[in-house]
PDB file of C-alpha atoms in Angstrom:
ATOM      1  CA  MET A   1      -4.877 -12.470 -20.856  1.00 60.00           C
ATOM      2  CA  LYS A   2      -2.057 -13.150 -19.154  1.00 61.00           C
ATOM      3  CA  HIS A   3      -1.118 -11.249 -15.483  1.00 70.00           C
ATOM      4  CA  ASN A   4       1.934 -10.834 -14.506  1.00 83.00           C
ATOM      5  CA  LYS A   5       2.832 -13.365 -11.579  1.00 91.00           C
ATOM      6  CA  VAL A   6       3.879 -12.498  -7.858  1.00 94.00           C
ATOM      7  CA  GLY A   7       7.699 -14.417  -9.159  1.00 94.00           C
ATOM      8  CA  SER A   8       8.199 -11.080 -11.781  1.00 90.00           C
ATOM      9  CA  VAL A   9       7.736  -8.552  -8.696  1.00 91.00           C
ATOM     10  CA  MET A  10       9.017 -10.410  -5.884  1.00 95.00           C
ATOM     11  CA  THR A  11      12.349  -9.309  -4.442  1.00 95.00           C
ATOM     12  CA  GLU A  12      14.851 -12.666  -4.010  1.00 95.00           C
ATOM     13  CA  GLU A  13      17.685 -11.897  -1.850  1.00 95.00           C
ATOM     14  CA  VAL A  14      15.486 -11.958   1.567  1.00 97.00           C
ATOM     15  CA  VAL A  15      17.096 -10.531   4.862  1.00 97.00           C
ATOM     16  CA  ARG A  16      15.018 -13.701   6.919  1.00 97.00           C
ATOM     17  CA  ALA A  17      15.699 -14.584  10.579  1.00 97.00           C
ATOM     18  CA  GLU A  18      16.428 -18.079  12.260  1.00 97.00           C
ATOM     19  CA  TYR A  19      14.255 -19.126  15.130  1.00 95.00           C
ATOM     20  CA  GLY A  20      16.700 -18.846  17.478  1.00 95.00           C
ATOM     21  CA  THR A  21      18.374 -15.439  16.176  1.00 97.00           C
ATOM     22  CA  PRO A  22      18.651 -13.295  19.138  1.00 95.00           C
ATOM     23  CA  PHE A  23      15.616 -10.061  20.570  1.00 92.00           C
ATOM     24  CA  LYS A  24      18.341  -7.802  19.832  1.00 93.00           C
ATOM     25  CA  GLU A  25      19.585  -9.169  16.122  1.00 96.00           C
ATOM     26  CA  VAL A  26      16.282  -9.668  14.898  1.00 95.00           C
ATOM     27  CA  ALA A  27      15.665  -5.641  15.757  1.00 93.00           C
ATOM     28  CA  ARG A  28      19.385  -4.586  13.888  1.00 96.00           C
ATOM     29  CA  LEU A  29      18.448  -6.547  10.634  1.00 97.00           C
ATOM     30  CA  LEU A  30      15.007  -4.343  10.920  1.00 95.00           C
ATOM     31  CA  ALA A  31      16.952  -1.256  11.133  1.00 95.00           C
ATOM     32  CA  GLU A  32      20.403  -2.031   9.189  1.00 96.00           C
ATOM     33  CA  HIS A  33      18.177  -2.445   5.829  1.00 96.00           C
ATOM     34  CA  ARG A  34      15.232  -0.318   6.760  1.00 94.00           C
ATOM     35  CA  ILE A  35      12.688  -2.613   6.394  1.00 95.00           C
ATOM     36  CA  SER A  36      10.135  -3.677   8.832  1.00 93.00           C
ATOM     37  CA  GLY A  37       9.372  -7.440   8.847  1.00 95.00           C
ATOM     38  CA  LEU A  38      11.545 -10.361   8.091  1.00 97.00           C
ATOM     39  CA  PRO A  39      10.408 -14.037   7.300  1.00 98.00           C
ATOM     40  CA  VAL A  40      11.945 -16.673   9.606  1.00 98.00           C
ATOM     41  CA  VAL A  41      12.536 -20.072   8.679  1.00 97.00           C
ATOM     42  CA  GLY A  42      12.967 -23.224   9.973  1.00 95.00           C
ATOM     43  CA  GLU A  43      15.094 -26.035   8.540  1.00 89.00           C
ATOM     44  CA  ASN A  44      15.220 -26.545   4.814  1.00 90.00           C
ATOM     45  CA  LYS A  45      14.148 -23.003   4.519  1.00 93.00           C
ATOM     46  CA  LYS A  46      11.576 -23.693   5.574  1.00 97.00           C
ATOM     47  CA  VAL A  47       9.129 -20.466   6.871  1.00 97.00           C
ATOM     48  CA  ILE A  48       8.013 -21.080   9.859  1.00 97.00           C
ATOM     49  CA  GLY A  49       6.398 -17.506  11.169  1.00 96.00           C
ATOM     50  CA  VAL A  50       5.975 -13.720  10.198  1.00 96.00           C
ATOM     51  CA  ILE A  51       8.299 -10.692  12.334  1.00 95.00           C
ATOM     52  CA  SER A  52       6.804  -7.083  12.514  1.00 91.00           C
ATOM     53  CA  GLU A  53       7.686  -4.215  13.831  1.00 90.00           C
ATOM     54  CA  THR A  54       4.690  -3.760  15.368  1.00 86.00           C
ATOM     55  CA  ASP A  55       6.013  -7.504  17.016  1.00 86.00           C
ATOM     56  CA  LEU A  56       9.081  -6.244  18.335  1.00 87.00           C
ATOM     57  CA  MET A  57       6.603  -2.753  19.676  1.00 82.00           C
ATOM     58  CA  VAL A  58       4.617  -5.687  21.993  1.00 72.00           C
ATOM     59  CA  ARG A  59       7.493  -6.892  23.754  1.00 62.00           C
ATOM     60  CA  GLN A  60       8.741  -3.325  23.803  1.00 62.00           C
ATOM     61  CA  ALA A  61       5.341  -1.985  25.199  1.00 55.00           C
ATOM     62  CA  LYS A  62       5.239  -5.441  27.812  1.00 54.00           C
ATOM     63  CA  THR A  63       8.360  -4.640  29.807  1.00 55.00           C
ATOM     64  CA  PRO A  64       7.208  -4.454  33.119  1.00 52.00           C
ATOM     65  CA  ASP A  65       7.844  -0.771  34.708  1.00 51.00           C
ATOM     66  CA  PRO A  66       9.847  -1.197  37.472  1.00 53.00           C
ATOM     67  CA  TYR A  67       8.042   2.155  39.646  1.00 50.00           C
ATOM     68  CA  GLU A  68       4.275   1.273  38.110  1.00 55.00           C
ATOM     69  CA  PRO A  69       2.064  -0.152  40.526  1.00 59.00           C
ATOM     70  CA  LYS A  70       1.526  -3.490  39.618  1.00 57.00           C
ATOM     71  CA  ARG A  71      -1.822  -3.730  37.439  1.00 58.00           C
ATOM     72  CA  ARG A  72      -4.692  -6.301  38.687  1.00 61.00           C
ATOM     73  CA  PHE A  73      -5.142  -9.591  37.131  1.00 49.00           C
ATOM     74  CA  ARG A  74      -8.538  -9.367  34.999  1.00 59.00           C
ATOM     75  CA  LEU A  75     -10.004 -12.039  32.914  1.00 50.00           C
ATOM     76  CA  ALA A  76      -9.556 -10.529  29.583  1.00 50.00           C
ATOM     77  CA  ASP A  77      -5.843 -11.339  30.375  1.00 48.00           C
ATOM     78  CA  LEU A  78      -6.710 -15.069  29.891  1.00 53.00           C
ATOM     79  CA  THR A  79      -7.980 -14.878  25.850  1.00 58.00           C
ATOM     80  CA  ARG A  80      -5.779 -16.537  23.904  1.00 64.00           C
ATOM     81  CA  SER A  81      -4.543 -12.999  22.224  1.00 57.00           C
ATOM     82  CA  ALA A  82      -3.927 -11.953  25.494  1.00 53.00           C
ATOM     83  CA  ARG A  83      -1.705 -15.297  26.075  1.00 56.00           C
ATOM     84  CA  LYS A  84       0.127 -14.744  22.680  1.00 62.00           C
ATOM     85  CA  GLN A  85       1.354 -10.934  23.473  1.00 56.00           C
ATOM     86  CA  ALA A  86       1.897 -11.895  27.248  1.00 57.00           C
ATOM     87  CA  ALA A  87       4.041 -14.633  25.674  1.00 60.00           C
ATOM     88  CA  LYS A  88       5.525 -11.519  23.441  1.00 66.00           C
ATOM     89  CA  ALA A  89       6.662  -9.625  25.627  1.00 64.00           C
ATOM     90  CA  GLN A  90       8.820 -12.352  27.520  1.00 74.00           C
ATOM     91  CA  ALA A  91      10.306 -13.430  23.601  1.00 82.00           C
ATOM     92  CA  ARG A  92      14.455 -13.780  23.653  1.00 89.00           C
ATOM     93  CA  THR A  93      14.584 -14.773  20.301  1.00 93.00           C
ATOM     94  CA  ALA A  94      12.967 -15.195  16.429  1.00 94.00           C
ATOM     95  CA  GLY A  95      11.116 -18.171  16.794  1.00 93.00           C
ATOM     96  CA  GLN A  96       9.517 -16.517  20.571  1.00 91.00           C
ATOM     97  CA  LEU A  97       8.406 -13.540  19.030  1.00 91.00           C
ATOM     98  CA  MET A  98       7.318 -13.962  15.723  1.00 92.00           C
ATOM     99  CA  THR A  99       3.197 -14.852  14.451  1.00 91.00           C
ATOM    100  CA  GLU A 100       2.916 -18.266  13.464  1.00 91.00           C
ATOM    101  CA  PRO A 101       1.581 -19.605  10.965  1.00 92.00           C
ATOM    102  CA  PRO A 102       3.145 -16.940   8.493  1.00 95.00           C
ATOM    103  CA  VAL A 103       0.687 -15.775   5.210  1.00 96.00           C
ATOM    104  CA  THR A 104       2.417 -17.316   2.141  1.00 97.00           C
ATOM    105  CA  VAL A 105       2.323 -16.972  -1.601  1.00 97.00           C
ATOM    106  CA  ARG A 106       3.484 -18.404  -4.806  1.00 97.00           C
ATOM    107  CA  ALA A 107       5.504 -17.870  -7.351  1.00 96.00           C
ATOM    108  CA  ASP A 108       3.262 -18.430  -9.930  1.00 94.00           C
ATOM    109  CA  VAL A 109       0.189 -16.331  -8.614  1.00 93.00           C
ATOM    110  CA  THR A 110      -0.705 -13.390  -9.719  1.00 90.00           C
ATOM    111  CA  ILE A 111      -0.029  -9.622  -8.655  1.00 90.00           C
ATOM    112  CA  VAL A 112      -4.106  -9.504  -8.155  1.00 83.00           C
ATOM    113  CA  GLU A 113      -4.728 -12.459  -5.999  1.00 90.00           C
ATOM    114  CA  ALA A 114      -1.680 -11.700  -3.863  1.00 93.00           C
ATOM    115  CA  ALA A 115      -2.687  -8.194  -3.289  1.00 90.00           C
ATOM    116  CA  ARG A 116      -5.672  -9.540  -2.361  1.00 89.00           C
ATOM    117  CA  THR A 117      -4.333 -12.109  -0.249  1.00 94.00           C
ATOM    118  CA  MET A 118      -2.565  -8.902   1.467  1.00 94.00           C
ATOM    119  CA  ALA A 119      -5.996  -7.094   1.895  1.00 92.00           C
ATOM    120  CA  GLN A 120      -8.232 -10.141   3.942  1.00 94.00           C
ATOM    121  CA  ARG A 121      -5.149 -10.934   5.955  1.00 93.00           C
ATOM    122  CA  CYS A 122      -3.691  -7.502   6.659  1.00 92.00           C
ATOM    123  CA  VAL A 123      -0.088  -7.407   5.790  1.00 93.00           C
ATOM    124  CA  GLU A 124       2.157  -6.009   4.308  1.00 92.00           C
ATOM    125  CA  ARG A 125       4.407  -9.058   2.221  1.00 95.00           C
ATOM    126  CA  LEU A 126       3.921 -12.292   1.969  1.00 97.00           C
ATOM    127  CA  PRO A 127       7.022 -14.846   2.245  1.00 98.00           C
ATOM    128  CA  VAL A 128       7.015 -16.648  -1.212  1.00 98.00           C
ATOM    129  CA  VAL A 129       7.674 -20.004  -1.187  1.00 97.00           C
ATOM    130  CA  ASP A 130       7.820 -23.435  -3.510  1.00 96.00           C
ATOM    131  CA  GLU A 131       6.003 -26.679  -3.034  1.00 94.00           C
ATOM    132  CA  GLU A 132       7.764 -27.610  -0.417  1.00 94.00           C
ATOM    133  CA  GLU A 133       6.963 -24.300   1.665  1.00 95.00           C
ATOM    134  CA  ARG A 134      10.386 -22.909   1.345  1.00 97.00           C
ATOM    135  CA  LEU A 135      11.236 -19.426   1.100  1.00 97.00           C
ATOM    136  CA  VAL A 136      12.402 -18.483  -2.378  1.00 97.00           C
ATOM    137  CA  GLY A 137      11.644 -14.609  -1.606  1.00 97.00           C
ATOM    138  CA  ILE A 138       9.310 -12.009  -0.588  1.00 97.00           C
ATOM    139  CA  VAL A 139       7.069  -9.917  -2.199  1.00 97.00           C
ATOM    140  CA  THR A 140       5.180  -5.962  -0.561  1.00 95.00           C
ATOM    141  CA  ARG A 141       3.076  -3.291  -1.368  1.00 92.00           C
ATOM    142  CA  ARG A 142       4.964  -1.557  -2.705  1.00 91.00           C
ATOM    143  CA  ASP A 143       5.692  -3.813  -5.036  1.00 91.00           C
ATOM    144  CA  LEU A 144       2.686  -4.982  -6.359  1.00 90.00           C
ATOM    145  CA  LEU A 145       1.395  -1.461  -6.858  1.00 88.00           C
ATOM    146  CA  GLN A 146       4.697  -1.719  -9.349  1.00 85.00           C
ATOM    147  CA  VAL A 147       0.930  -2.740 -12.048  1.00 84.00           C
ATOM    148  CA  PHE A 148       0.057   0.595 -11.939  1.00 84.00           C
ATOM    149  CA  LEU A 149       3.191   1.702 -13.988  1.00 87.00           C
ATOM    150  CA  ARG A 150       2.527  -0.084 -16.956  1.00 89.00           C
ATOM    151  CA  PRO A 151       2.336   2.422 -20.176  1.00 94.00           C
ATOM    152  CA  ASP A 152      -1.080   3.712 -21.417  1.00 96.00           C
ATOM    153  CA  LYS A 153       0.503   2.175 -24.345  1.00 97.00           C
ATOM    154  CA  GLU A 154       1.008  -1.190 -23.799  1.00 94.00           C
ATOM    155  CA  ILE A 155      -2.267  -1.396 -22.146  1.00 95.00           C
ATOM    156  CA  ARG A 156      -3.854  -0.200 -25.033  1.00 97.00           C
ATOM    157  CA  GLN A 157      -1.983  -2.779 -27.010  1.00 97.00           C
ATOM    158  CA  GLU A 158      -2.554  -5.341 -24.587  1.00 96.00           C
ATOM    159  CA  VAL A 159      -6.808  -4.659 -24.673  1.00 97.00           C
ATOM    160  CA  ILE A 160      -7.345  -4.612 -28.483  1.00 97.00           C
ATOM    161  CA  GLU A 161      -4.755  -7.846 -28.799  1.00 96.00           C
ATOM    162  CA  GLU A 162      -6.048 -10.176 -26.407  1.00 95.00           C
ATOM    163  CA  VAL A 163      -9.821  -8.631 -25.862  1.00 96.00           C
ATOM    164  CA  LEU A 164     -10.833  -7.988 -29.041  1.00 96.00           C
ATOM    165  CA  VAL A 165      -8.410 -10.178 -31.676  1.00 96.00           C
ATOM    166  CA  ARG A 166      -7.755 -13.373 -29.785  1.00 95.00           C
ATOM    167  CA  THR A 167     -10.753 -13.557 -27.743  1.00 95.00           C
ATOM    168  CA  LEU A 168     -13.925 -11.951 -29.447  1.00 96.00           C
ATOM    169  CA  TRP A 169     -12.050 -12.581 -33.054  1.00 95.00           C
ATOM    170  CA  LEU A 170     -13.689  -8.694 -33.528  1.00 95.00           C
ATOM    171  CA  ALA A 171     -11.881  -6.510 -35.905  1.00 94.00           C
ATOM    172  CA  PRO A 172      -9.646  -4.351 -33.878  1.00 94.00           C
ATOM    173  CA  GLN A 173      -9.615  -1.241 -36.586  1.00 94.00           C
ATOM    174  CA  THR A 174     -13.828  -0.882 -35.979  1.00 93.00           C
ATOM    175  CA  PHE A 175     -13.275   0.332 -32.833  1.00 97.00           C
ATOM    176  CA  ASP A 176     -11.646   3.369 -31.111  1.00 97.00           C
ATOM    177  CA  VAL A 177      -9.617   2.034 -27.903  1.00 98.00           C
ATOM    178  CA  SER A 178      -7.633   4.653 -25.843  1.00 98.00           C
ATOM    179  CA  VAL A 179      -5.767   5.365 -22.384  1.00 97.00           C
ATOM    180  CA  VAL A 180      -5.173   7.363 -20.512  1.00 97.00           C
ATOM    181  CA  GLU A 181      -3.527   7.893 -16.754  1.00 94.00           C
ATOM    182  CA  GLY A 182      -5.162   3.877 -16.535  1.00 94.00           C
ATOM    183  CA  VAL A 183      -8.381   4.936 -17.606  1.00 96.00           C
ATOM    184  CA  VAL A 184      -9.193   2.589 -20.922  1.00 97.00           C
ATOM    185  CA  ARG A 185     -12.416   4.162 -22.774  1.00 98.00           C
ATOM    186  CA  LEU A 186     -13.930   1.691 -24.911  1.00 98.00           C
ATOM    187  CA  SER A 187     -15.847   2.564 -28.018  1.00 97.00           C
ATOM    188  CA  GLY A 188     -17.678   0.693 -31.697  1.00 97.00           C
ATOM    189  CA  HIS A 189     -20.415  -1.107 -31.933  1.00 95.00           C
ATOM    190  CA  THR A 190     -20.805  -4.843 -31.605  1.00 95.00           C
ATOM    191  CA  GLU A 191     -22.677  -6.962 -33.007  1.00 95.00           C
ATOM    192  CA  ARG A 192     -24.227  -8.621 -29.739  1.00 95.00           C
ATOM    193  CA  LYS A 193     -24.857  -7.055 -25.764  1.00 95.00           C
ATOM    194  CA  SER A 194     -22.433  -9.971 -24.325  1.00 95.00           C
ATOM    195  CA  GLU A 195     -19.556  -8.670 -27.450  1.00 96.00           C
ATOM    196  CA  THR A 196     -19.530  -5.485 -24.638  1.00 96.00           C
ATOM    197  CA  GLU A 197     -20.272  -7.247 -21.823  1.00 96.00           C
ATOM    198  CA  ILE A 198     -16.792  -9.311 -22.226  1.00 97.00           C
ATOM    199  CA  ALA A 199     -15.337  -6.869 -23.568  1.00 97.00           C
ATOM    200  CA  VAL A 200     -15.492  -4.220 -20.883  1.00 97.00           C
ATOM    201  CA  SER A 201     -15.074  -7.224 -18.275  1.00 95.00           C
ATOM    202  CA  MET A 202     -11.619  -9.055 -19.601  1.00 95.00           C
ATOM    203  CA  THR A 203     -10.231  -5.385 -19.777  1.00 96.00           C
ATOM    204  CA  ARG A 204     -10.625  -4.487 -16.211  1.00 93.00           C
ATOM    205  CA  GLN A 205      -8.923  -7.437 -15.230  1.00 89.00           C
ATOM    206  CA  ILE A 206      -5.939  -6.385 -17.487  1.00 92.00           C
ATOM    207  CA  ASP A 207      -2.690  -5.512 -15.412  1.00 88.00           C
ATOM    208  CA  GLY A 208      -2.588  -1.683 -14.358  1.00 90.00           C
ATOM    209  CA  VAL A 209      -6.065  -0.426 -15.412  1.00 92.00           C
ATOM    210  CA  VAL A 210      -7.750   1.826 -13.169  1.00 92.00           C
ATOM    211  CA  GLY A 211     -10.791   2.602 -14.368  1.00 94.00           C
ATOM    212  CA  VAL A 212     -13.151   1.499 -17.742  1.00 96.00           C
ATOM    213  CA  VAL A 213     -15.344   3.741 -19.765  1.00 98.00           C
ATOM    214  CA  ASP A 214     -17.837   1.979 -21.810  1.00 97.00           C
ATOM    215  CA  LYS A 215     -18.494   3.197 -24.807  1.00 97.00           C
ATOM    216  CA  LEU A 216     -20.029   0.621 -26.718  1.00 97.00           C
ATOM    217  CA  THR A 217     -23.139   0.191 -28.456  1.00 96.00           C
ATOM    218  CA  TYR A 218     -24.797  -3.061 -29.698  1.00 95.00           C
ATOM    219  CA  ARG A 219     -27.778  -3.797 -32.247  1.00 93.00           C
ATOM    220  CA  LEU A 220     -28.960  -7.832 -30.811  1.00 94.00           C
ATOM    221  CA  ASP A 221     -29.381  -8.155 -26.996  1.00 93.00           C
ATOM    222  CA  ASP A 222     -28.862 -11.375 -26.945  1.00 91.00           C
ATOM    223  CA  SER A 223     -29.586 -11.185 -22.915  1.00 84.00           C
ATOM    224  CA  ARG A 224     -33.000 -11.271 -23.992  1.00 76.00           C
ATOM    225  CA  ILE A 225     -33.062 -14.757 -25.880  1.00 71.00           C
ATOM    226  CA  GLN A 226     -34.476 -17.220 -24.216  1.00 63.00           C
ATOM    227  CA  PRO A 227     -31.782 -21.251 -24.310  1.00 59.00           C
ATOM    228  CA  ASP A 228     -34.877 -23.065 -26.044  1.00 55.00           C
ATOM    229  CA  GLU A 229     -34.690 -19.680 -28.981  1.00 53.00           C
ATOM    230  CA  GLN A 230     -31.718 -19.921 -29.685  1.00 51.00           C
ATOM    231  CA  ALA A 231     -29.068 -22.412 -29.779  1.00 51.00           C
ATOM    232  CA  LEU A 232     -25.068 -21.112 -27.730  1.00 49.00           C
ATOM    233  CA  HIS A 233     -22.174 -20.606 -29.501  1.00 50.00           C
ATOM    234  CA  GLY A 234     -19.621 -18.645 -30.834  1.00 53.00           C
ATOM    235  CA  VAL A 235     -16.853 -17.918 -28.067  1.00 55.00           C
ATOM    236  CA  ALA A 236     -18.296 -15.043 -26.560  1.00 54.00           C
ATOM    237  CA  ASP A 237     -20.904 -17.086 -25.468  1.00 57.00           C
ATOM    238  CA  ASP A 238     -17.837 -19.292 -24.690  1.00 57.00           C
ATOM    239  CA  TRP A 239     -16.537 -17.207 -22.013  1.00 55.00           C
ATOM    240  CA  LEU A 240     -19.904 -16.488 -20.315  1.00 53.00           C
ATOM    241  CA  HIS A 241     -20.309 -19.656 -19.609  1.00 51.00           C
ATOM    242  CA  LYS A 242     -16.854 -19.450 -18.451  1.00 52.00           C
ATOM    243  CA  LEU A 243     -17.411 -17.049 -15.235  1.00 51.00           C
TER     244      LEU A 243
END
């Protein structure tokens, strides 16, 4: 089963800044291209940081008001986070403003993995780099959501070919596979319970699948069979051992 890769949805023409790019030029790039962030590259196009609109807002918010009373010193000002915020408030270049180290991704990573990285690291975009950490593209949350635009017909075909036929070696005509708005409904009868579990699990992993309705039945509950009673064999057992 093949998953769509980041390289298939990334943007190759990337708006970027260099370490010495002036603050105002960074702001102009974001506004002109209507983007909310961009990567910062160093020598040989290597990604060294990322700038977001939030970073620019910190710079603006931290600018002192000449008519405002001077703020008293607090211990909280000594924390690492506070020091970083203070430095950004004085930033004049992209290198001083950027967040580092950057969170990046490779073009051969699956869309699912990239989405998981975005969620875990709370970022909205990922610079795509090669083996040398050189910039080759960028992928955003909107790009990754394209996977859910796959036609239901295309998803159904993949369930039949990749799950039922190639993995489980089952006759597709004995099963009913329907897909409506990304929700897959599986019905039919298998020989063993493990085959139904594999069918449902693999279907959930297919790009574009929103949910799975399991209506599969089985003749033998092989989950109750002990290893010393029956030697495990067959494609289904091999697949289960890899989970």
